[in-house]
mmCIF file of C-alpha atoms and ligand atoms in Angstrom:
data_model
loop_
_atom_site.group_PDB
_atom_site.id
_atom_site.type_symbol
_atom_site.label_atom_id
_atom_site.label_comp_id
_atom_site.label_asym_id
_atom_site.label_seq_id
_atom_site.Cartn_x
_atom_site.Cartn_y
_atom_site.Cartn_z
ATOM 1 C CA MET A 216 28.908 -2.125 -34.222
ATOM 2 C CA ASN A 217 31.068 0.927 -33.712
ATOM 3 C CA ASN A 218 31.018 3.587 -31.024
ATOM 4 C CA ILE A 219 28.800 1.888 -28.498
ATOM 5 C CA ALA A 220 27.607 4.411 -25.922
ATOM 6 C CA PRO A 221 28.442 3.618 -22.279
ATOM 7 C CA TYR A 222 24.718 3.717 -21.403
ATOM 8 C CA ALA A 223 23.651 1.334 -24.208
ATOM 9 C CA ALA A 224 22.166 -2.041 -23.220
ATOM 10 C CA ASP A 225 24.984 -4.604 -23.240
ATOM 11 C CA PRO A 226 24.049 -8.178 -24.209
ATOM 12 C CA ALA A 227 26.962 -9.491 -22.135
ATOM 13 C CA HIS A 228 25.339 -7.947 -19.058
ATOM 14 C CA SER A 229 21.723 -8.834 -19.733
ATOM 15 C CA ILE A 230 19.609 -9.298 -16.628
ATOM 16 C CA GLY A 231 18.884 -12.693 -18.167
ATOM 17 C CA ARG A 232 16.134 -15.074 -19.244
ATOM 18 C CA ARG A 233 13.325 -16.551 -17.170
ATOM 19 C CA TYR A 234 14.759 -20.007 -17.822
ATOM 20 C CA PRO A 235 18.569 -19.833 -17.783
ATOM 21 C CA GLU A 236 20.224 -21.112 -20.966
ATOM 22 C CA PRO A 237 23.840 -21.497 -22.114
ATOM 23 C CA ALA A 238 25.088 -18.430 -24.020
ATOM 24 C CA PRO A 239 24.750 -18.619 -27.814
ATOM 25 C CA THR A 240 27.933 -19.541 -29.690
ATOM 26 C CA TYR A 241 28.115 -17.008 -32.491
ATOM 27 C CA ARG A 242 25.373 -14.542 -31.594
ATOM 28 C CA THR A 243 24.775 -12.117 -28.772
ATOM 29 C CA GLU A 244 21.842 -12.646 -26.403
ATOM 30 C CA PHE A 245 19.873 -9.865 -28.132
ATOM 31 C CA GLN A 246 20.561 -11.286 -31.596
ATOM 32 C CA ARG A 247 19.149 -14.562 -30.374
ATOM 33 C CA ASP A 248 16.043 -12.762 -29.127
ATOM 34 C CA ARG A 249 15.548 -11.101 -32.501
ATOM 35 C CA ASP A 250 15.969 -14.431 -34.306
ATOM 36 C CA ARG A 251 13.499 -16.187 -32.008
ATOM 37 C CA VAL A 252 10.888 -13.510 -32.685
ATOM 38 C CA ILE A 253 11.269 -13.934 -36.441
ATOM 39 C CA HIS A 254 10.832 -17.704 -36.109
ATOM 40 C CA ALA A 255 7.709 -17.350 -33.936
ATOM 41 C CA LYS A 256 4.275 -18.391 -35.254
ATOM 42 C CA ALA A 257 2.810 -15.187 -33.855
ATOM 43 C CA PHE A 258 5.225 -13.199 -36.021
ATOM 44 C CA ARG A 259 4.058 -14.905 -39.226
ATOM 45 C CA ARG A 260 0.451 -14.225 -38.264
ATOM 46 C CA LEU A 261 1.122 -10.473 -38.301
ATOM 47 C CA GLU A 262 0.965 -10.672 -42.095
ATOM 48 C CA TYR A 263 -2.772 -11.276 -41.919
ATOM 49 C CA LYS A 264 -3.709 -8.872 -39.159
ATOM 50 C CA THR A 265 -5.239 -5.448 -39.633
ATOM 51 C CA GLN A 266 -3.317 -2.283 -39.007
ATOM 52 C CA VAL A 267 -6.119 0.155 -39.909
ATOM 53 C CA PHE A 268 -7.541 -1.507 -43.007
ATOM 54 C CA VAL A 269 -8.661 -5.114 -42.996
ATOM 55 C CA ASN A 270 -6.155 -7.306 -44.730
ATOM 56 C CA HIS A 271 -8.235 -8.156 -47.801
ATOM 57 C CA GLU A 272 -9.246 -4.552 -48.559
ATOM 58 C CA GLY A 273 -6.178 -3.990 -50.717
ATOM 59 C CA ASP A 274 -2.749 -5.477 -51.281
ATOM 60 C CA LEU A 275 -0.883 -2.224 -50.718
ATOM 61 C CA TYR A 276 -2.172 -1.313 -47.276
ATOM 62 C CA ARG A 277 0.016 -1.864 -44.254
ATOM 63 C CA THR A 278 -0.486 -4.967 -42.221
ATOM 64 C CA ARG A 279 0.845 -5.520 -38.689
ATOM 65 C CA LEU A 280 3.822 -7.250 -40.282
ATOM 66 C CA THR A 281 4.846 -4.434 -42.610
ATOM 67 C CA HIS A 282 4.140 -1.965 -39.801
ATOM 68 C CA SER A 283 6.503 -3.880 -37.500
ATOM 69 C CA LEU A 284 9.203 -3.916 -40.206
ATOM 70 C CA GLU A 285 8.873 -0.150 -40.678
ATOM 71 C CA VAL A 286 9.154 0.364 -36.920
ATOM 72 C CA ALA A 287 12.285 -1.819 -36.843
ATOM 73 C CA GLN A 288 13.837 0.097 -39.697
ATOM 74 C CA ILE A 289 13.245 3.522 -38.141
ATOM 75 C CA ALA A 290 14.280 2.321 -34.682
ATOM 76 C CA ARG A 291 17.545 0.833 -35.969
ATOM 77 C CA THR A 292 18.506 4.102 -37.616
ATOM 78 C CA VAL A 293 18.018 5.926 -34.331
ATOM 79 C CA ALA A 294 19.830 3.234 -32.335
ATOM 80 C CA ARG A 295 22.843 3.110 -34.637
ATOM 81 C CA SER A 296 23.245 6.857 -34.839
ATOM 82 C CA MET A 297 23.175 7.125 -31.045
ATOM 83 C CA GLY A 298 25.497 4.215 -30.268
ATOM 84 C CA LEU A 299 22.673 2.127 -28.787
ATOM 85 C CA ASN A 300 22.164 -1.600 -29.218
ATOM 86 C CA GLU A 301 20.631 -2.296 -32.632
ATOM 87 C CA ASP A 302 19.839 -5.955 -31.999
ATOM 88 C CA LEU A 303 17.837 -5.240 -28.865
ATOM 89 C CA THR A 304 16.071 -2.396 -30.636
ATOM 90 C CA GLU A 305 15.138 -4.670 -33.518
ATOM 91 C CA ALA A 306 14.000 -7.495 -31.217
ATOM 92 C CA ILE A 307 11.640 -5.106 -29.414
ATOM 93 C CA ALA A 308 10.357 -3.531 -32.640
ATOM 94 C CA LEU A 309 9.591 -6.865 -34.295
ATOM 95 C CA SER A 310 7.803 -8.253 -31.239
ATOM 96 C CA HIS A 311 5.972 -5.162 -29.972
ATOM 97 C CA ASP A 312 2.680 -6.021 -31.727
ATOM 98 C CA LEU A 313 2.658 -9.822 -31.382
ATOM 99 C CA GLY A 314 -0.302 -9.686 -28.992
ATOM 100 C CA HIS A 315 -2.622 -7.757 -31.287
ATOM 101 C CA THR A 316 -6.033 -9.245 -31.948
ATOM 102 C CA PRO A 317 -7.527 -9.584 -35.420
ATOM 103 C CA PHE A 318 -9.174 -6.384 -36.762
ATOM 104 C CA GLY A 319 -6.845 -3.917 -35.066
ATOM 105 C CA HIS A 320 -8.046 -1.771 -32.189
ATOM 106 C CA ALA A 321 -11.670 -2.668 -32.832
ATOM 107 C CA GLY A 322 -10.843 -6.303 -32.053
ATOM 108 C CA GLN A 323 -8.848 -5.448 -28.961
ATOM 109 C CA ASP A 324 -11.529 -3.150 -27.537
ATOM 110 C CA GLU A 325 -14.246 -5.742 -28.002
ATOM 111 C CA LEU A 326 -12.145 -8.532 -26.526
ATOM 112 C CA ASN A 327 -11.393 -6.257 -23.579
ATOM 113 C CA ALA A 328 -15.135 -5.694 -23.133
ATOM 114 C CA CYS A 329 -15.770 -9.464 -23.291
ATOM 115 C CA MET A 330 -13.072 -9.993 -20.654
ATOM 116 C CA LYS A 331 -14.330 -7.262 -18.341
ATOM 117 C CA ALA A 332 -15.228 -9.627 -15.498
ATOM 118 C CA SER A 333 -12.168 -11.819 -16.125
ATOM 119 C CA GLY A 334 -9.228 -9.437 -15.814
ATOM 120 C CA GLY A 335 -9.613 -7.555 -19.110
ATOM 121 C CA PHE A 336 -7.557 -7.758 -22.298
ATOM 122 C CA GLU A 337 -4.709 -5.476 -23.305
ATOM 123 C CA HIS A 338 -2.558 -6.040 -26.407
ATOM 124 C CA ASN A 339 0.656 -4.971 -24.698
ATOM 125 C CA LEU A 340 0.252 -7.515 -21.934
ATOM 126 C CA GLN A 341 -0.767 -10.041 -24.558
ATOM 127 C CA SER A 342 2.445 -9.476 -26.564
ATOM 128 C CA LEU A 343 4.356 -10.380 -23.421
ATOM 129 C CA ARG A 344 2.094 -13.391 -22.866
ATOM 130 C CA VAL A 345 2.822 -14.596 -26.408
ATOM 131 C CA VAL A 346 6.590 -14.598 -25.868
ATOM 132 C CA ASP A 347 6.412 -15.845 -22.260
ATOM 133 C CA VAL A 348 3.684 -18.485 -22.484
ATOM 134 C CA LEU A 349 1.812 -19.026 -25.727
ATOM 135 C CA GLU A 350 4.537 -19.835 -28.260
ATOM 136 C CA ASP A 351 5.364 -23.526 -27.949
ATOM 137 C CA SER A 352 8.349 -24.469 -30.065
ATOM 138 C CA TYR A 353 11.125 -25.194 -27.603
ATOM 139 C CA ALA A 354 11.691 -28.353 -25.592
ATOM 140 C CA ASP A 355 12.955 -26.780 -22.389
ATOM 141 C CA PHE A 356 10.550 -23.917 -21.730
ATOM 142 C CA PRO A 357 7.181 -22.438 -22.635
ATOM 143 C CA GLY A 358 7.204 -19.297 -24.783
ATOM 144 C CA ILE A 359 10.412 -18.192 -26.502
ATOM 145 C CA ASN A 360 12.268 -17.291 -23.298
ATOM 146 C CA LEU A 361 13.487 -13.820 -24.277
ATOM 147 C CA THR A 362 15.866 -11.698 -22.224
ATOM 148 C CA PHE A 363 14.555 -9.335 -19.582
ATOM 149 C CA GLU A 364 15.520 -6.327 -21.727
ATOM 150 C CA THR A 365 13.406 -7.392 -24.729
ATOM 151 C CA ARG A 366 10.468 -8.338 -22.500
ATOM 152 C CA GLU A 367 10.692 -5.012 -20.709
ATOM 153 C CA GLY A 368 10.655 -3.225 -24.079
ATOM 154 C CA ILE A 369 7.557 -5.143 -25.206
ATOM 155 C CA LEU A 370 5.698 -3.993 -22.096
ATOM 156 C CA LYS A 371 5.457 -0.341 -23.113
ATOM 157 C CA HIS A 372 2.839 0.535 -20.587
ATOM 158 C CA CYS A 373 0.977 -1.338 -17.920
ATOM 159 C CA ALA A 374 -1.767 -0.463 -15.464
ATOM 160 C CA LEU A 375 -0.592 -0.489 -11.861
ATOM 161 C CA LYS A 376 -3.113 -3.203 -11.019
ATOM 162 C CA HIS A 377 -1.233 -5.587 -13.366
ATOM 163 C CA ALA A 378 2.286 -4.450 -12.488
ATOM 164 C CA THR A 379 2.692 -6.482 -9.298
ATOM 165 C CA ALA A 380 1.508 -9.714 -10.897
ATOM 166 C CA LEU A 381 3.981 -9.262 -13.775
ATOM 167 C CA GLY A 382 6.996 -9.519 -11.465
ATOM 168 C CA ASP A 383 10.364 -8.335 -12.841
ATOM 169 C CA VAL A 384 9.132 -6.413 -15.907
ATOM 170 C CA GLY A 385 6.277 -4.856 -13.913
ATOM 171 C CA THR A 386 8.524 -3.355 -11.244
ATOM 172 C CA ARG A 387 9.436 -0.191 -13.110
ATOM 173 C CA PHE A 388 5.807 0.920 -13.251
ATOM 174 C CA LEU A 389 5.635 0.674 -9.463
ATOM 175 C CA ASN A 390 9.042 2.295 -8.873
ATOM 176 C CA LYS A 391 8.555 4.899 -11.615
ATOM 177 C CA THR A 392 11.917 4.106 -13.180
ATOM 178 C CA GLN A 393 12.780 4.001 -16.906
ATOM 179 C CA PRO A 394 13.480 1.131 -19.293
ATOM 180 C CA THR A 395 16.580 0.995 -21.563
ATOM 181 C CA LEU A 396 17.020 3.766 -24.136
ATOM 182 C CA GLU A 397 16.491 1.052 -26.768
ATOM 183 C CA ALA A 398 12.993 0.403 -25.357
ATOM 184 C CA GLN A 399 12.250 4.119 -25.121
ATOM 185 C CA LEU A 400 13.257 4.820 -28.709
ATOM 186 C CA THR A 401 11.357 1.858 -30.149
ATOM 187 C CA ASN A 402 8.207 3.193 -28.544
ATOM 188 C CA LEU A 403 8.701 6.515 -30.354
ATOM 189 C CA ALA A 404 9.691 4.819 -33.621
ATOM 190 C CA ASP A 405 6.352 2.970 -33.458
ATOM 191 C CA GLU A 406 4.570 6.308 -33.437
ATOM 192 C CA ILE A 407 6.643 7.762 -36.278
ATOM 193 C CA ALA A 408 5.898 4.690 -38.375
ATOM 194 C CA TYR A 409 2.134 4.584 -37.883
ATOM 195 C CA ASN A 410 1.524 8.316 -38.064
ATOM 196 C CA ASN A 411 3.171 8.406 -41.474
ATOM 197 C CA HIS A 412 1.945 5.168 -42.969
ATOM 198 C CA ASP A 413 -1.596 5.835 -41.792
ATOM 199 C CA ILE A 414 -1.517 9.105 -43.733
ATOM 200 C CA GLU A 415 -0.359 7.248 -46.829
ATOM 201 C CA ASP A 416 -2.914 4.451 -46.459
ATOM 202 C CA GLY A 417 -5.616 6.986 -45.588
ATOM 203 C CA LEU A 418 -4.902 8.950 -48.773
ATOM 204 C CA ARG A 419 -4.762 5.762 -50.836
ATOM 205 C CA SER A 420 -8.176 4.738 -49.546
ATOM 206 C CA GLY A 421 -9.627 8.164 -50.304
ATOM 207 C CA LEU A 422 -10.923 8.507 -46.731
ATOM 208 C CA ILE A 423 -8.711 11.535 -46.138
ATOM 209 C CA THR A 424 -7.553 14.126 -48.642
ATOM 210 C CA LEU A 425 -4.454 16.230 -49.313
ATOM 211 C CA GLU A 426 -6.589 19.305 -48.845
ATOM 212 C CA GLN A 427 -7.500 18.297 -45.283
ATOM 213 C CA LEU A 428 -3.853 17.611 -44.529
ATOM 214 C CA GLN A 429 -2.979 21.252 -45.164
ATOM 215 C CA ASP A 430 -4.243 21.823 -41.597
ATOM 216 C CA VAL A 431 -1.509 19.552 -40.252
ATOM 217 C CA PRO A 432 1.650 21.703 -40.090
ATOM 218 C CA VAL A 433 4.230 18.916 -40.010
ATOM 219 C CA PHE A 434 2.788 17.556 -43.272
ATOM 220 C CA ALA A 435 1.848 20.859 -44.915
ATOM 221 C CA VAL A 436 5.323 22.415 -44.609
ATOM 222 C CA GLU A 437 7.037 19.475 -46.311
ATOM 223 C CA TYR A 438 4.266 19.189 -48.910
ATOM 224 C CA GLN A 439 4.658 22.835 -49.934
ATOM 225 C CA ALA A 440 8.450 22.460 -50.083
ATOM 226 C CA VAL A 441 8.135 19.461 -52.414
ATOM 227 C CA ARG A 442 5.598 21.294 -54.610
ATOM 228 C CA GLN A 443 7.948 24.212 -54.920
ATOM 229 C CA GLN A 444 10.962 22.089 -55.754
ATOM 230 C CA TYR A 445 9.076 19.728 -58.124
ATOM 231 C CA PRO A 446 6.081 21.667 -59.540
ATOM 232 C CA ASP A 447 5.196 18.804 -61.917
ATOM 233 C CA LEU A 448 5.269 16.025 -59.367
ATOM 234 C CA GLN A 449 1.866 14.436 -58.766
ATOM 235 C CA GLY A 450 -0.076 11.572 -57.256
ATOM 236 C CA ARG A 451 1.574 8.826 -55.228
ATOM 237 C CA ARG A 452 5.064 10.115 -55.925
ATOM 238 C CA LEU A 453 4.250 13.534 -54.504
ATOM 239 C CA ILE A 454 2.777 11.913 -51.390
ATOM 240 C CA ARG A 455 5.696 9.547 -50.905
ATOM 241 C CA GLU A 456 8.254 12.314 -51.415
ATOM 242 C CA THR A 457 6.448 14.393 -48.785
ATOM 243 C CA LEU A 458 6.161 11.549 -46.296
ATOM 244 C CA ARG A 459 9.792 10.500 -46.565
ATOM 245 C CA ARG A 460 10.652 14.052 -45.572
ATOM 246 C CA VAL A 461 8.191 14.078 -42.677
ATOM 247 C CA ILE A 462 9.673 10.800 -41.404
ATOM 248 C CA GLY A 463 13.156 12.277 -41.838
ATOM 249 C CA CYS A 464 12.254 15.413 -39.843
ATOM 250 C CA MET A 465 10.774 13.366 -37.001
ATOM 251 C CA VAL A 466 13.722 10.989 -36.847
ATOM 252 C CA VAL A 467 16.302 13.805 -36.906
ATOM 253 C CA ASP A 468 14.372 15.734 -34.268
ATOM 254 C CA LEU A 469 14.174 12.616 -32.083
ATOM 255 C CA ILE A 470 17.913 11.912 -32.387
ATOM 256 C CA GLU A 471 18.988 15.481 -31.729
ATOM 257 C CA SER A 472 16.570 16.210 -28.877
ATOM 258 C CA SER A 473 17.425 12.898 -27.194
ATOM 259 C CA ARG A 474 21.167 13.483 -27.548
ATOM 260 C CA ALA A 475 20.731 16.876 -25.905
ATOM 261 C CA ALA A 476 18.619 15.403 -23.095
ATOM 262 C CA ILE A 477 21.151 12.637 -22.466
ATOM 263 C CA SER A 478 24.014 15.065 -22.378
ATOM 264 C CA ALA A 479 22.154 17.502 -20.092
ATOM 265 C CA SER A 480 21.302 14.646 -17.708
ATOM 266 C CA GLY A 481 24.944 13.597 -17.454
ATOM 267 C CA VAL A 482 24.043 9.860 -17.467
ATOM 268 C CA GLN A 483 27.022 7.572 -18.007
ATOM 269 C CA THR A 484 25.555 4.147 -17.356
ATOM 270 C CA LEU A 485 22.394 2.175 -18.017
ATOM 271 C CA ALA A 486 21.716 2.168 -14.264
ATOM 272 C CA GLU A 487 21.633 5.965 -14.389
ATOM 273 C CA VAL A 488 19.323 5.908 -17.429
ATOM 274 C CA ARG A 489 16.935 3.684 -15.453
ATOM 275 C CA ALA A 490 17.027 5.951 -12.419
ATOM 276 C CA GLN A 491 15.956 9.053 -14.381
ATOM 277 C CA PRO A 492 12.563 10.476 -13.394
ATOM 278 C CA VAL A 493 11.536 10.749 -17.078
ATOM 279 C CA ALA A 494 12.442 9.132 -20.390
ATOM 280 C CA LEU A 495 15.516 10.655 -22.066
ATOM 281 C CA MET A 496 14.436 9.682 -25.582
ATOM 282 C CA ARG A 497 12.169 12.499 -26.672
ATOM 283 C CA TYR A 498 11.167 15.012 -29.349
ATOM 284 C CA SER A 499 11.644 18.755 -29.090
ATOM 285 C CA ASP A 500 8.621 20.592 -27.680
ATOM 286 C CA THR A 501 7.733 21.904 -31.139
ATOM 287 C CA MET A 502 7.848 18.473 -32.743
ATOM 288 C CA ARG A 503 5.882 16.898 -29.922
ATOM 289 C CA GLN A 504 3.187 19.494 -30.372
ATOM 290 C CA GLN A 505 3.111 19.034 -34.150
ATOM 291 C CA LYS A 506 2.998 15.270 -33.766
ATOM 292 C CA ASN A 507 0.020 15.606 -31.445
ATOM 293 C CA VAL A 508 -1.820 17.693 -34.042
ATOM 294 C CA LEU A 509 -1.179 14.934 -36.577
ATOM 295 C CA LYS A 510 -2.380 12.235 -34.191
ATOM 296 C CA THR A 511 -5.560 14.138 -33.446
ATOM 297 C CA PHE A 512 -6.123 14.623 -37.171
ATOM 298 C CA LEU A 513 -5.802 10.911 -37.836
ATOM 299 C CA ARG A 514 -8.087 10.006 -34.970
ATOM 300 C CA GLU A 515 -10.823 12.397 -36.005
ATOM 301 C CA ASN A 516 -10.618 11.925 -39.752
ATOM 302 C CA LEU A 517 -9.391 8.403 -40.357
ATOM 303 C CA TYR A 518 -9.775 6.088 -37.356
ATOM 304 C CA PHE A 519 -13.323 7.370 -36.697
ATOM 305 C CA HIS A 520 -14.281 7.736 -40.356
ATOM 306 C CA PRO A 521 -17.749 6.253 -41.042
ATOM 307 C CA THR A 522 -16.282 3.698 -43.461
ATOM 308 C CA VAL A 523 -13.715 2.559 -40.917
ATOM 309 C CA TYR A 524 -16.472 2.520 -38.319
ATOM 310 C CA ARG A 525 -18.482 0.032 -40.381
ATOM 311 C CA MET A 526 -15.475 -2.276 -40.308
ATOM 312 C CA THR A 527 -15.114 -1.671 -36.573
ATOM 313 C CA TRP A 528 -18.748 -2.566 -36.018
ATOM 314 C CA ARG A 529 -18.475 -5.824 -37.950
ATOM 315 C CA ALA A 530 -15.211 -6.725 -36.210
ATOM 316 C CA GLN A 531 -16.826 -6.231 -32.825
ATOM 317 C CA LYS A 532 -19.693 -8.474 -33.820
ATOM 318 C CA VAL A 533 -17.352 -11.254 -34.933
ATOM 319 C CA VAL A 534 -15.189 -11.103 -31.806
ATOM 320 C CA ARG A 535 -18.189 -10.949 -29.459
ATOM 321 C CA ALA A 536 -19.994 -13.818 -31.172
ATOM 322 C CA LEU A 537 -16.928 -16.080 -31.153
ATOM 323 C CA PHE A 538 -16.202 -15.287 -27.519
ATOM 324 C CA GLU A 539 -19.738 -16.067 -26.426
ATOM 325 C CA ALA A 540 -19.927 -19.276 -28.428
ATOM 326 C CA TYR A 541 -16.673 -20.624 -26.977
ATOM 327 C CA MET A 542 -17.669 -19.600 -23.451
ATOM 328 C CA GLN A 543 -20.901 -21.532 -23.863
ATOM 329 C CA ASP A 544 -19.227 -24.599 -25.266
ATOM 330 C CA THR A 545 -15.462 -25.073 -25.143
ATOM 331 C CA ARG A 546 -15.743 -28.083 -27.462
ATOM 332 C CA LEU A 547 -15.818 -25.530 -30.282
ATOM 333 C CA LEU A 548 -12.186 -24.656 -29.520
ATOM 334 C CA THR A 549 -9.238 -26.446 -31.107
ATOM 335 C CA PRO A 550 -7.931 -29.379 -29.011
ATOM 336 C CA LYS A 551 -4.975 -27.300 -27.832
ATOM 337 C CA TYR A 552 -7.186 -24.509 -26.507
ATOM 338 C CA GLN A 553 -9.702 -26.975 -25.086
ATOM 339 C CA ALA A 554 -6.848 -28.280 -22.954
ATOM 340 C CA PHE A 555 -5.852 -24.738 -21.949
ATOM 341 C CA ALA A 556 -9.465 -23.873 -21.098
ATOM 342 C CA LYS A 557 -9.732 -26.954 -18.913
ATOM 343 C CA ARG A 558 -6.460 -26.263 -17.132
ATOM 344 C CA TYR A 559 -7.075 -22.553 -16.535
ATOM 345 C CA GLU A 560 -10.631 -23.209 -15.436
ATOM 346 C CA ALA A 561 -9.385 -25.677 -12.834
ATOM 347 C CA GLU A 562 -7.023 -22.976 -11.568
ATOM 348 C CA ASN A 563 -9.237 -19.928 -11.812
ATOM 349 C CA GLY A 564 -12.839 -20.852 -12.564
ATOM 350 C CA GLU A 565 -14.787 -19.028 -15.239
ATOM 351 C CA ALA A 566 -12.156 -16.281 -15.524
ATOM 352 C CA GLY A 567 -9.622 -18.989 -16.352
ATOM 353 C CA ARG A 568 -11.803 -20.379 -19.118
ATOM 354 C CA ALA A 569 -12.289 -16.846 -20.467
ATOM 355 C CA ARG A 570 -8.506 -16.290 -20.516
ATOM 356 C CA ALA A 571 -7.904 -19.377 -22.667
ATOM 357 C CA ILE A 572 -10.608 -18.175 -25.059
ATOM 358 C CA ALA A 573 -9.114 -14.669 -25.190
ATOM 359 C CA ASP A 574 -5.717 -16.233 -25.999
ATOM 360 C CA PHE A 575 -7.289 -18.220 -28.831
ATOM 361 C CA ILE A 576 -9.172 -15.255 -30.309
ATOM 362 C CA ALA A 577 -6.221 -12.860 -29.931
ATOM 363 C CA GLY A 578 -4.056 -15.282 -31.880
ATOM 364 C CA MET A 579 -6.425 -15.351 -34.859
ATOM 365 C CA THR A 580 -5.675 -13.545 -38.092
ATOM 366 C CA ASP A 581 -8.463 -11.450 -39.647
ATOM 367 C CA ARG A 582 -9.264 -14.119 -42.200
ATOM 368 C CA TYR A 583 -9.173 -16.968 -39.672
ATOM 369 C CA ALA A 584 -11.641 -15.107 -37.443
ATOM 370 C CA MET A 585 -13.982 -14.416 -40.381
ATOM 371 C CA ARG A 586 -13.814 -18.009 -41.583
ATOM 372 C CA GLU A 587 -14.501 -19.300 -38.080
ATOM 373 C CA TYR A 588 -17.442 -16.919 -37.745
ATOM 374 C CA GLY A 589 -18.774 -18.103 -41.115
ATOM 375 C CA GLN A 590 -18.449 -21.748 -40.102
ATOM 376 C CA LEU A 591 -20.200 -21.297 -36.760
ATOM 377 C CA PHE A 592 -22.939 -18.870 -37.692
ATOM 378 C CA ASP A 593 -23.561 -18.876 -41.442
ATOM 379 C CA LEU A 594 -26.065 -21.709 -41.465
ATOM 380 C CA ALA A 595 -27.111 -20.852 -45.035
ATOM 381 C CA GLY A 596 -23.763 -22.298 -46.124
ATOM 382 C CA LEU A 597 -24.790 -25.744 -44.855
ATOM 383 C CA ARG A 598 -26.087 -28.345 -47.240
HETATM 384 MG MG1 MG B 213 2.846 -0.770 -33.299
#
């Protein structure tokens, strides 16, 4: 990579891994992180997990996997153009959603409700738990033993009550310091990706319309410009042409506003980036405002749409029923999770058992969870 900025994360000076390992021969530490994420079971499961629409509703909707790839692609553009570390950026982008439950936010909210008396459930913390504990493919350590910098990037936010228990990666929430610029930008790339692909998927599903989107300035301006330039353009092509421009505007705004903030701050080193009172990766005020209008639009018109709500309702029912069944009788779990339930229960009582069950449910794909629900509760299927 050319023109590396002095404040970029440097794989040769990584804070390190939880279990020390010899340096890789032909890769940097961050390349190795990225490669380990791609080889993880949890990464392959993203293909069958809901973003907004349940996986089987249509082949063209985003899944958590395609979402993560879009985030990585946007984040790498920003990283490269700003002289930041692309490998770290990609490792964070590809792993940021590993802890998501089946059925998107509906699944996570219900699992959190089930876990209320047992420490709660939060997908960010769970992503970290996947890479630190739950993956089991290496002889020398549990998890995939990623570097501090990737783990810190995965933990986008964290309630103060969890921060102390998390140790090294929790510290910045207590000290109010910043993560690497690579972590900061990946967080914003996540938003750019979902805001835009949720519009496209929302339009495809017919739950939102182009007419409604005329109230969203960041979309409407580009839409009108495309119409003017290509009066005959219609359908999917018109939508795609508009959205590629919206993504472009957001990315350019992010790069330029962040460059200005970095230069105004005078930071020269990563240590100085960390010591800043606020994140240096940012949008302009205008873009931030416009982005918030878009987010509100999507929340009100798509995420809370009655059709999506029906899916949410069913997802909650499935998650709740599975959780309760396993809590009642851990013999319904797979042997691996039976062993976890036993071990955690010995350490932490009922809350320990609940944690093993939450790990098992969070790891499920949409279709696995539905099949499991069918097997346990659809007695009509028995002969
Ligand atoms: Mg995401």
